[in-house]
């Protein structure tokens, strides 16, 4: 038993929403490098981490 209404038209319209152009093609490594520059500017030093409790075994 299905209590949902059956729609006569598609729930999404192709003409709805906003138009957004495709991203300009660029070198993915350059984009990653630019992103890492921003990350390093926001957090120039890694926060301290506790040591592993079981130092003899490292499993994935």
PDB file of N, CA and C in Angstrom:
ATOM      1  N   UNK A   1       0.846  -1.170   0.000  1.00  0.00           N
ATOM      2  CA  UNK A   1       0.000   0.000   0.000  1.00  0.00           C
ATOM      3  C   UNK A   1       0.893   1.235   0.000  1.00  0.00           C
ATOM      4  N   UNK A   2       0.628   2.143  -0.921  1.00  0.00           N
ATOM      5  CA  UNK A   2       1.422   3.352  -1.065  1.00  0.00           C
ATOM      6  C   UNK A   2       0.510   4.552  -0.840  1.00  0.00           C
ATOM      7  N   UNK A   3       0.805   5.342   0.198  1.00  0.00           N
ATOM      8  CA  UNK A   3      -0.037   6.494   0.500  1.00  0.00           C
ATOM      9  C   UNK A   3       0.475   7.782  -0.138  1.00  0.00           C
ATOM     10  N   UNK A   4       1.596   7.710  -0.858  1.00  0.00           N
ATOM     11  CA  UNK A   4       2.145   8.898  -1.513  1.00  0.00           C
ATOM     12  C   UNK A   4       1.329   9.249  -2.746  1.00  0.00           C
ATOM     13  N   UNK A   5       1.246  10.544  -3.027  1.00  0.00           N
ATOM     14  CA  UNK A   5       0.552  10.993  -4.228  1.00  0.00           C
ATOM     15  C   UNK A   5       1.386  10.633  -5.448  1.00  0.00           C
ATOM     16  N   UNK A   6       0.739  10.236  -6.516  1.00  0.00           N
ATOM     17  CA  UNK A   6       1.419   9.971  -7.768  1.00  0.00           C
ATOM     18  C   UNK A   6       1.441  11.265  -8.567  1.00  0.00           C
ATOM     19  N   UNK A   7       2.642  11.739  -8.889  1.00  0.00           N
ATOM     20  CA  UNK A   7       2.786  12.989  -9.626  1.00  0.00           C
ATOM     21  C   UNK A   7       2.745  12.722 -11.120  1.00  0.00           C
ATOM     22  N   UNK A   8       2.054  13.591 -11.843  1.00  0.00           N
ATOM     23  CA  UNK A   8       1.958  13.447 -13.287  1.00  0.00           C
ATOM     24  C   UNK A   8       3.199  13.979 -13.990  1.00  0.00           C
ATOM     25  N   UNK A   9       3.925  14.877 -13.332  1.00  0.00           N
ATOM     26  CA  UNK A   9       5.116  15.458 -13.951  1.00  0.00           C
ATOM     27  C   UNK A   9       6.343  15.143 -13.102  1.00  0.00           C
ATOM     28  N   UNK A  10       7.486  15.345 -13.679  1.00  0.00           N
ATOM     29  CA  UNK A  10       8.740  15.060 -12.979  1.00  0.00           C
ATOM     30  C   UNK A  10       8.898  15.996 -11.777  1.00  0.00           C
ATOM     31  N   UNK A  11       9.467  15.513 -10.672  1.00  0.00           N
ATOM     32  CA  UNK A  11       9.618  16.365  -9.492  1.00  0.00           C
ATOM     33  C   UNK A  11      10.658  17.473  -9.664  1.00  0.00           C
ATOM     34  N   UNK A  12      11.561  17.310 -10.598  1.00  0.00           N
ATOM     35  CA  UNK A  12      12.594  18.319 -10.845  1.00  0.00           C
ATOM     36  C   UNK A  12      12.445  18.843 -12.263  1.00  0.00           C
ATOM     37  N   UNK A  13      12.620  20.134 -12.427  1.00  0.00           N
ATOM     38  CA  UNK A  13      12.514  20.747 -13.747  1.00  0.00           C
ATOM     39  C   UNK A  13      13.900  21.156 -14.220  1.00  0.00           C
ATOM     40  N   UNK A  14      14.177  20.926 -15.469  1.00  0.00           N
ATOM     41  CA  UNK A  14      15.492  21.262 -16.019  1.00  0.00           C
ATOM     42  C   UNK A  14      15.728  22.768 -16.039  1.00  0.00           C
ATOM     43  N   UNK A  15      14.670  23.542 -16.148  1.00  0.00           N
ATOM     44  CA  UNK A  15      14.833  24.994 -16.238  1.00  0.00           C
ATOM     45  C   UNK A  15      14.861  25.674 -14.864  1.00  0.00           C
ATOM     46  N   UNK A  16      14.673  24.937 -13.807  1.00  0.00           N
ATOM     47  CA  UNK A  16      14.654  25.531 -12.468  1.00  0.00           C
ATOM     48  C   UNK A  16      16.073  25.708 -11.940  1.00  0.00           C
ATOM     49  N   UNK A  17      16.198  26.527 -10.920  1.00  0.00           N
ATOM     50  CA  UNK A  17      17.495  26.710 -10.268  1.00  0.00           C
ATOM     51  C   UNK A  17      18.302  27.824 -10.900  1.00  0.00           C
ATOM     52  N   UNK A  18      19.563  27.857 -10.547  1.00  0.00           N
ATOM     53  CA  UNK A  18      20.452  28.894 -11.065  1.00  0.00           C
ATOM     54  C   UNK A  18      21.420  28.285 -12.067  1.00  0.00           C
ATOM     55  N   UNK A  19      21.905  29.113 -12.938  1.00  0.00           N
ATOM     56  CA  UNK A  19      22.895  28.686 -13.912  1.00  0.00           C
ATOM     57  C   UNK A  19      24.279  28.915 -13.324  1.00  0.00           C
ATOM     58  N   UNK A  20      25.132  27.932 -13.402  1.00  0.00           N
ATOM     59  CA  UNK A  20      26.507  28.107 -12.927  1.00  0.00           C
ATOM     60  C   UNK A  20      27.453  27.582 -13.996  1.00  0.00           C
ATOM     61  N   UNK A  21      28.370  28.417 -14.436  1.00  0.00           N
ATOM     62  CA  UNK A  21      29.299  27.975 -15.472  1.00  0.00           C
ATOM     63  C   UNK A  21      30.265  26.928 -14.920  1.00  0.00           C
ATOM     64  N   UNK A  22      30.778  26.116 -15.802  1.00  0.00           N
ATOM     65  CA  UNK A  22      31.755  25.106 -15.404  1.00  0.00           C
ATOM     66  C   UNK A  22      33.039  25.786 -14.945  1.00  0.00           C
ATOM     67  N   UNK A  23      33.728  25.138 -14.031  1.00  0.00           N
ATOM     68  CA  UNK A  23      34.987  25.682 -13.525  1.00  0.00           C
ATOM     69  C   UNK A  23      36.022  25.664 -14.650  1.00  0.00           C
ATOM     70  N   UNK A  24      36.772  26.747 -14.735  1.00  0.00           N
ATOM     71  CA  UNK A  24      37.813  26.822 -15.760  1.00  0.00           C
ATOM     72  C   UNK A  24      38.828  25.705 -15.544  1.00  0.00           C
ATOM     73  N   UNK A  25      39.281  25.132 -16.620  1.00  0.00           N
ATOM     74  CA  UNK A  25      40.235  24.034 -16.532  1.00  0.00           C
ATOM     75  C   UNK A  25      41.573  24.557 -16.041  1.00  0.00           C
ATOM     76  N   UNK A  26      42.113  23.923 -15.021  1.00  0.00           N
ATOM     77  CA  UNK A  26      43.426  24.307 -14.522  1.00  0.00           C
ATOM     78  C   UNK A  26      44.143  23.058 -14.038  1.00  0.00           C
ATOM     79  N   UNK A  27      45.408  23.206 -13.790  1.00  0.00           N
ATOM     80  CA  UNK A  27      46.219  22.096 -13.331  1.00  0.00           C
ATOM     81  C   UNK A  27      45.752  21.682 -11.935  1.00  0.00           C
ATOM     82  N   UNK A  28      45.363  20.419 -11.724  1.00  0.00           N
ATOM     83  CA  UNK A  28      44.870  20.015 -10.408  1.00  0.00           C
ATOM     84  C   UNK A  28      45.940  20.120  -9.323  1.00  0.00           C
ATOM     85  N   UNK A  29      47.209  19.941  -9.679  1.00  0.00           N
ATOM     86  CA  UNK A  29      48.278  20.058  -8.685  1.00  0.00           C
ATOM     87  C   UNK A  29      48.465  21.513  -8.255  1.00  0.00           C
ATOM     88  N   UNK A  30      48.272  22.432  -9.176  1.00  0.00           N
ATOM     89  CA  UNK A  30      48.361  23.852  -8.829  1.00  0.00           C
ATOM     90  C   UNK A  30      47.208  24.227  -7.893  1.00  0.00           C
ATOM     91  N   UNK A  31      46.008  23.713  -8.172  1.00  0.00           N
ATOM     92  CA  UNK A  31      44.859  23.987  -7.307  1.00  0.00           C
ATOM     93  C   UNK A  31      45.092  23.409  -5.913  1.00  0.00           C
ATOM     94  N   UNK A  32      45.657  22.203  -5.830  1.00  0.00           N
ATOM     95  CA  UNK A  32      45.961  21.602  -4.530  1.00  0.00           C
ATOM     96  C   UNK A  32      47.008  22.415  -3.794  1.00  0.00           C
ATOM     97  N   UNK A  33      48.018  22.886  -4.511  1.00  0.00           N
ATOM     98  CA  UNK A  33      49.067  23.694  -3.890  1.00  0.00           C
ATOM     99  C   UNK A  33      48.484  24.997  -3.338  1.00  0.00           C
ATOM    100  N   UNK A  34      47.602  25.634  -4.090  1.00  0.00           N
ATOM    101  CA  UNK A  34      46.976  26.869  -3.619  1.00  0.00           C
ATOM    102  C   UNK A  34      46.112  26.608  -2.387  1.00  0.00           C
ATOM    103  N   UNK A  35      45.416  25.484  -2.368  1.00  0.00           N
ATOM    104  CA  UNK A  35      44.610  25.127  -1.208  1.00  0.00           C
ATOM    105  C   UNK A  35      45.493  24.890   0.014  1.00  0.00           C
ATOM    106  N   UNK A  36      46.615  24.208  -0.160  1.00  0.00           N
ATOM    107  CA  UNK A  36      47.510  23.930   0.960  1.00  0.00           C
ATOM    108  C   UNK A  36      48.149  25.211   1.486  1.00  0.00           C
ATOM    109  N   UNK A  37      48.382  26.194   0.626  1.00  0.00           N
ATOM    110  CA  UNK A  37      48.908  27.487   1.083  1.00  0.00           C
ATOM    111  C   UNK A  37      47.907  28.136   2.034  1.00  0.00           C
ATOM    112  N   UNK A  38      46.627  28.065   1.698  1.00  0.00           N
ATOM    113  CA  UNK A  38      45.594  28.633   2.563  1.00  0.00           C
ATOM    114  C   UNK A  38      45.518  27.868   3.881  1.00  0.00           C
ATOM    115  N   UNK A  39      45.575  26.541   3.822  1.00  0.00           N
ATOM    116  CA  UNK A  39      45.514  25.727   5.043  1.00  0.00           C
ATOM    117  C   UNK A  39      46.694  26.044   5.949  1.00  0.00           C
ATOM    118  N   UNK A  40      47.888  26.155   5.376  1.00  0.00           N
ATOM    119  CA  UNK A  40      49.069  26.464   6.183  1.00  0.00           C
ATOM    120  C   UNK A  40      49.001  27.877   6.760  1.00  0.00           C
ATOM    121  N   UNK A  41      48.359  28.801   6.056  1.00  0.00           N
ATOM    122  CA  UNK A  41      48.215  30.155   6.589  1.00  0.00           C
ATOM    123  C   UNK A  41      47.250  30.170   7.775  1.00  0.00           C
ATOM    124  N   UNK A  42      46.211  29.334   7.713  1.00  0.00           N
ATOM    125  CA  UNK A  42      45.246  29.280   8.804  1.00  0.00           C
ATOM    126  C   UNK A  42      45.770  28.494  10.003  1.00  0.00           C
ATOM    127  N   UNK A  43      46.583  27.488   9.749  1.00  0.00           N
ATOM    128  CA  UNK A  43      47.114  26.642  10.824  1.00  0.00           C
ATOM    129  C   UNK A  43      48.588  26.375  10.525  1.00  0.00           C
ATOM    130  N   UNK A  44      49.479  27.336  10.843  1.00  0.00           N
ATOM    131  CA  UNK A  44      50.885  27.189  10.466  1.00  0.00           C
ATOM    132  C   UNK A  44      51.627  26.090  11.227  1.00  0.00           C
ATOM    133  N   UNK A  45      51.082  25.662  12.355  1.00  0.00           N
ATOM    134  CA  UNK A  45      51.756  24.630  13.146  1.00  0.00           C
ATOM    135  C   UNK A  45      50.744  23.540  13.482  1.00  0.00           C
ATOM    136  N   UNK A  46      51.142  22.289  13.272  1.00  0.00           N
ATOM    137  CA  UNK A  46      50.243  21.186  13.574  1.00  0.00           C
ATOM    138  C   UNK A  46      50.000  21.128  15.075  1.00  0.00           C
ATOM    139  N   UNK A  47      48.772  20.842  15.502  1.00  0.00           N
ATOM    140  CA  UNK A  47      48.504  20.723  16.936  1.00  0.00           C
ATOM    141  C   UNK A  47      49.195  19.484  17.504  1.00  0.00           C
ATOM    142  N   UNK A  48      49.559  19.510  18.794  1.00  0.00           N
ATOM    143  CA  UNK A  48      50.218  18.348  19.390  1.00  0.00           C
ATOM    144  C   UNK A  48      49.278  17.149  19.426  1.00  0.00           C
ATOM    145  N   UNK A  49      49.844  15.978  19.171  1.00  0.00           N
ATOM    146  CA  UNK A  49      49.078  14.732  19.205  1.00  0.00           C
ATOM    147  C   UNK A  49      49.636  13.833  20.291  1.00  0.00           C
ATOM    148  N   UNK A  50      48.764  13.078  20.947  1.00  0.00           N
ATOM    149  CA  UNK A  50      49.273  12.127  21.930  1.00  0.00           C
ATOM    150  C   UNK A  50      49.971  10.965  21.217  1.00  0.00           C
ATOM    151  N   UNK A  51      50.906  10.350  21.904  1.00  0.00           N
ATOM    152  CA  UNK A  51      51.602   9.197  21.347  1.00  0.00           C
ATOM    153  C   UNK A  51      50.664   8.000  21.327  1.00  0.00           C
ATOM    154  N   UNK A  52      50.999   7.018  20.467  1.00  0.00           N
ATOM    155  CA  UNK A  52      50.205   5.801  20.405  1.00  0.00           C
ATOM    156  C   UNK A  52      50.321   5.058  21.727  1.00  0.00           C
ATOM    157  N   UNK A  53      49.209   4.540  22.211  1.00  0.00           N
ATOM    158  CA  UNK A  53      49.221   3.798  23.468  1.00  0.00           C
ATOM    159  C   UNK A  53      49.966   2.481  23.305  1.00  0.00           C
ATOM    160  N   UNK A  54      49.666   1.752  22.243  1.00  0.00           N
ATOM    161  CA  UNK A  54      50.322   0.473  21.986  1.00  0.00           C
ATOM    162  C   UNK A  54      51.379   0.718  20.916  1.00  0.00           C
ATOM    163  N   UNK A  55      52.554   1.190  21.308  1.00  0.00           N
ATOM    164  CA  UNK A  55      53.574   1.606  20.359  1.00  0.00           C
ATOM    165  C   UNK A  55      54.158   0.503  19.504  1.00  0.00           C
ATOM    166  N   UNK A  56      53.983  -0.764  19.871  1.00  0.00           N
ATOM    167  CA  UNK A  56      54.582  -1.857  19.117  1.00  0.00           C
ATOM    168  C   UNK A  56      53.793  -2.304  17.909  1.00  0.00           C
ATOM    169  N   UNK A  57      52.498  -2.007  17.857  1.00  0.00           N
ATOM    170  CA  UNK A  57      51.662  -2.495  16.752  1.00  0.00           C
ATOM    171  C   UNK A  57      50.925  -1.334  16.104  1.00  0.00           C
ATOM    172  N   UNK A  58      51.047  -1.253  14.802  1.00  0.00           N
ATOM    173  CA  UNK A  58      50.315  -0.244  14.037  1.00  0.00           C
ATOM    174  C   UNK A  58      49.567  -0.967  12.931  1.00  0.00           C
ATOM    175  N   UNK A  59      48.272  -1.109  13.081  1.00  0.00           N
ATOM    176  CA  UNK A  59      47.453  -1.826  12.114  1.00  0.00           C
ATOM    177  C   UNK A  59      46.567  -0.855  11.353  1.00  0.00           C
ATOM    178  N   UNK A  60      46.266  -1.214  10.112  1.00  0.00           N
ATOM    179  CA  UNK A  60      45.333  -0.408   9.321  1.00  0.00           C
ATOM    180  C   UNK A  60      43.932  -0.895   9.542  1.00  0.00           C
TER     181      UNK A  60
END
